[in-house]
Tab-separated table of C-alpha atoms in Angstrom:
chain	number	residue	atom	x	y	z
A	1	MET	CA	-1.255	-1.823	4.413
A	2	MET	CA	-3.081	0.849	1.969
A	3	LYS	CA	-4.189	-2.154	-0.259
A	4	GLU	CA	-5.843	-3.283	2.616
A	5	VAL	CA	-8.056	-0.306	3.679
A	6	LEU	CA	-9.104	0.443	0.176
A	7	ASP	CA	-9.709	-3.221	-0.332
A	8	ALA	CA	-12.506	-3.092	3.004
A	9	LEU	CA	-13.521	0.207	1.943
A	10	ARG	CA	-14.363	-1.174	-1.210
A	11	ALA	CA	-15.941	-3.831	-0.110
A	12	GLY	CA	-18.177	-2.113	2.254
A	13	TYR	CA	-16.860	-1.957	5.752
A	14	ARG	CA	-16.336	1.230	7.863
A	15	VAL	CA	-12.807	1.185	9.193
A	16	ALA	CA	-11.160	1.930	11.627
A	17	LEU	CA	-6.786	2.365	10.992
A	18	ILE	CA	-4.905	2.490	14.101
A	19	MET	CA	-1.482	3.518	13.680
A	20	ARG	CA	0.547	1.972	16.168
A	21	GLY	CA	4.586	3.297	16.509
A	22	ILE	CA	7.346	5.862	18.654
A	23	SER	CA	7.424	8.685	18.053
A	24	GLY	CA	8.969	9.462	14.589
A	25	SER	CA	8.644	6.273	12.825
A	26	GLY	CA	6.035	7.162	10.567
A	27	LYS	CA	2.570	6.907	11.516
A	28	SER	CA	1.251	10.329	10.566
A	29	THR	CA	3.165	9.914	6.771
A	30	LEU	CA	1.316	7.467	6.010
A	31	ALA	CA	-2.259	8.040	8.079
A	32	ARG	CA	-2.028	11.000	5.240
A	33	LYS	CA	-0.623	8.733	1.669
A	34	ILE	CA	-4.078	6.384	3.751
A	35	LEU	CA	-6.742	9.223	3.505
A	36	LYS	CA	-4.769	11.324	0.735
A	37	ASN	CA	-6.036	7.984	-1.280
A	38	ALA	CA	-10.004	6.799	0.293
A	39	HIS	CA	-10.536	11.182	-0.095
A	40	GLY	CA	-9.576	10.135	-4.133
A	41	GLU	CA	-12.183	7.167	-4.044
A	42	ARG	CA	-14.937	9.747	-2.110
A	43	PHE	CA	-14.997	8.247	0.842
A	44	THR	CA	-14.990	9.916	4.183
A	45	ALA	CA	-11.475	9.831	6.058
A	46	VAL	CA	-10.258	11.571	8.470
A	47	THR	CA	-7.676	10.892	11.237
A	48	VAL	CA	-7.479	11.548	15.279
A	49	SER	CA	-4.474	12.015	17.099
A	50	ALA	CA	-3.891	13.286	20.578
A	51	ASP	CA	-1.500	15.708	19.295
A	52	SER	CA	-4.099	18.013	17.500
A	53	PHE	CA	-4.579	19.306	21.029
A	54	PHE	CA	-1.859	20.678	21.365
A	55	GLU	CA	-1.643	22.354	17.878
A	56	SER	CA	-2.078	25.689	16.161
A	57	LEU	CA	-2.779	28.024	13.764
A	58	VAL	CA	-0.065	30.604	13.792
A	59	VAL	CA	-2.377	33.841	12.763
A	60	GLU	CA	0.380	36.851	11.201
A	61	VAL	CA	-0.103	39.738	10.814
A	62	LYS	CA	-2.293	40.642	7.244
A	63	GLY	CA	-4.786	38.036	8.344
A	64	LYS	CA	-2.540	35.216	6.808
A	65	ILE	CA	-2.760	32.132	8.358
A	66	GLY	CA	0.771	30.148	8.906
A	67	ALA	CA	1.878	27.810	10.182
A	68	ALA	CA	0.025	24.822	12.554
A	69	CYS	CA	2.582	25.571	16.125
A	70	TYR	CA	2.816	22.228	18.598
A	71	LYS	CA	4.397	23.071	21.737
A	72	PHE	CA	3.302	19.798	23.900
A	73	ASN	CA	2.563	19.830	27.304
A	74	PRO	CA	2.691	16.647	29.370
A	75	ALA	CA	0.041	18.051	32.204
A	76	GLN	CA	-2.112	18.563	29.325
A	77	LEU	CA	-1.690	14.773	28.346
A	78	GLY	CA	-4.615	13.507	29.657
A	79	LYS	CA	-6.801	15.733	28.378
A	80	ALA	CA	-5.455	15.724	25.090
A	81	HIS	CA	-6.244	12.008	24.653
A	82	ALA	CA	-9.656	12.346	26.451
A	83	LEU	CA	-10.289	14.677	23.693
A	84	CYS	CA	-9.375	11.934	20.933
A	85	LEU	CA	-11.078	9.254	22.111
A	86	ASN	CA	-13.988	11.705	22.283
A	87	ASP	CA	-12.972	12.909	18.599
A	88	PHE	CA	-12.917	9.222	17.719
A	89	ILE	CA	-16.460	8.476	18.703
A	90	ASN	CA	-18.176	11.032	17.536
A	91	HIS	CA	-17.175	10.501	14.412
A	92	THR	CA	-17.496	6.796	14.171
A	93	GLU	CA	-21.553	8.800	15.342
A	94	HIS	CA	-21.696	10.114	12.280
A	95	ASP	CA	-21.340	6.639	10.125
A	96	VAL	CA	-17.404	7.883	8.546
A	97	GLN	CA	-16.373	5.966	6.439
A	98	LEU	CA	-11.970	6.101	7.529
A	99	ILE	CA	-11.129	6.822	10.945
A	100	ALA	CA	-6.957	6.359	11.421
A	101	VAL	CA	-5.915	6.787	15.106
A	102	ASP	CA	-2.878	8.912	15.109
A	103	ASN	CA	-0.929	8.032	18.496
A	104	THR	CA	1.410	6.508	19.801
A	105	ASN	CA	-0.886	2.767	20.574
A	106	VAL	CA	2.734	1.263	21.697
A	107	GLU	CA	1.133	-1.066	24.420
A	108	ARG	CA	-2.300	-2.784	23.448
A	109	TRP	CA	-3.757	-0.640	26.662
A	110	GLU	CA	-2.919	2.744	24.388
A	111	TYR	CA	-5.810	2.074	21.945
A	112	GLU	CA	-8.224	-0.549	23.820
A	113	ASN	CA	-10.149	2.093	23.841
A	114	TYR	CA	-10.689	2.637	20.319
A	115	ARG	CA	-10.988	-1.174	18.978
A	116	ARG	CA	-13.521	-1.348	21.662
A	117	ILE	CA	-16.060	0.858	20.465
A	118	ALA	CA	-15.045	0.857	17.082
A	119	LEU	CA	-16.036	-2.933	17.128
A	120	GLY	CA	-18.534	-2.024	19.197
A	121	LYS	CA	-19.880	-0.252	16.221
A	122	GLY	CA	-19.758	-2.242	14.020
A	123	TYR	CA	-16.850	-1.347	12.507
A	124	VAL	CA	-13.568	-3.580	11.406
A	125	VAL	CA	-10.157	-2.778	12.763
A	126	LEU	CA	-6.764	-2.580	11.435
A	127	GLU	CA	-3.387	-2.455	13.016
A	128	THR	CA	-0.549	-0.847	11.422
A	129	PRO	CA	2.809	-1.321	13.464
A	130	MET	CA	4.884	1.547	12.309
A	131	MET	CA	8.222	0.325	13.959
A	132	GLY	CA	10.383	2.613	12.360
A	133	LEU	CA	12.875	0.023	10.844
A	134	ASP	CA	14.125	2.865	8.012
A	135	VAL	CA	14.300	5.316	9.863
A	136	PRO	CA	17.949	5.932	11.621
A	137	THR	CA	18.555	5.058	15.031
A	138	ASP	CA	19.895	8.705	15.749
A	139	VAL	CA	17.520	10.169	13.801
A	140	LEU	CA	14.427	8.660	16.100
A	141	ALA	CA	16.318	9.066	19.221
A	142	GLN	CA	16.070	12.923	18.252
A	143	ARG	CA	11.644	13.170	17.360
């Protein structure tokens, strides 16, 4: 998938990359690798994720910033996805060259709005199904 994304960017296309798979299947890891390579070639690239709604930075005592803290609240999931879609739309309006959508996106209805908007804005849409085949089932079950 890395080659497909970078080839599209090098050819002058803007890319919406839909990461698809269950939690723990490697979506975020692959998205980070692809974005790192895109940045290395001077392309603008961002990730949008409903998970970021549930993350916050922990500030330590002397003003030092610690690691991100993740606190999932199922009651806020709708709001998280609405903000994620809004971020996506904002990035398309600013012509970001690569936008990775890092949500589960297992069923088509979960990512159809991203796909429709991206195509309407002239983006190429690529999907990366991450089935977690290289992750042991007991590890996936824990995630």
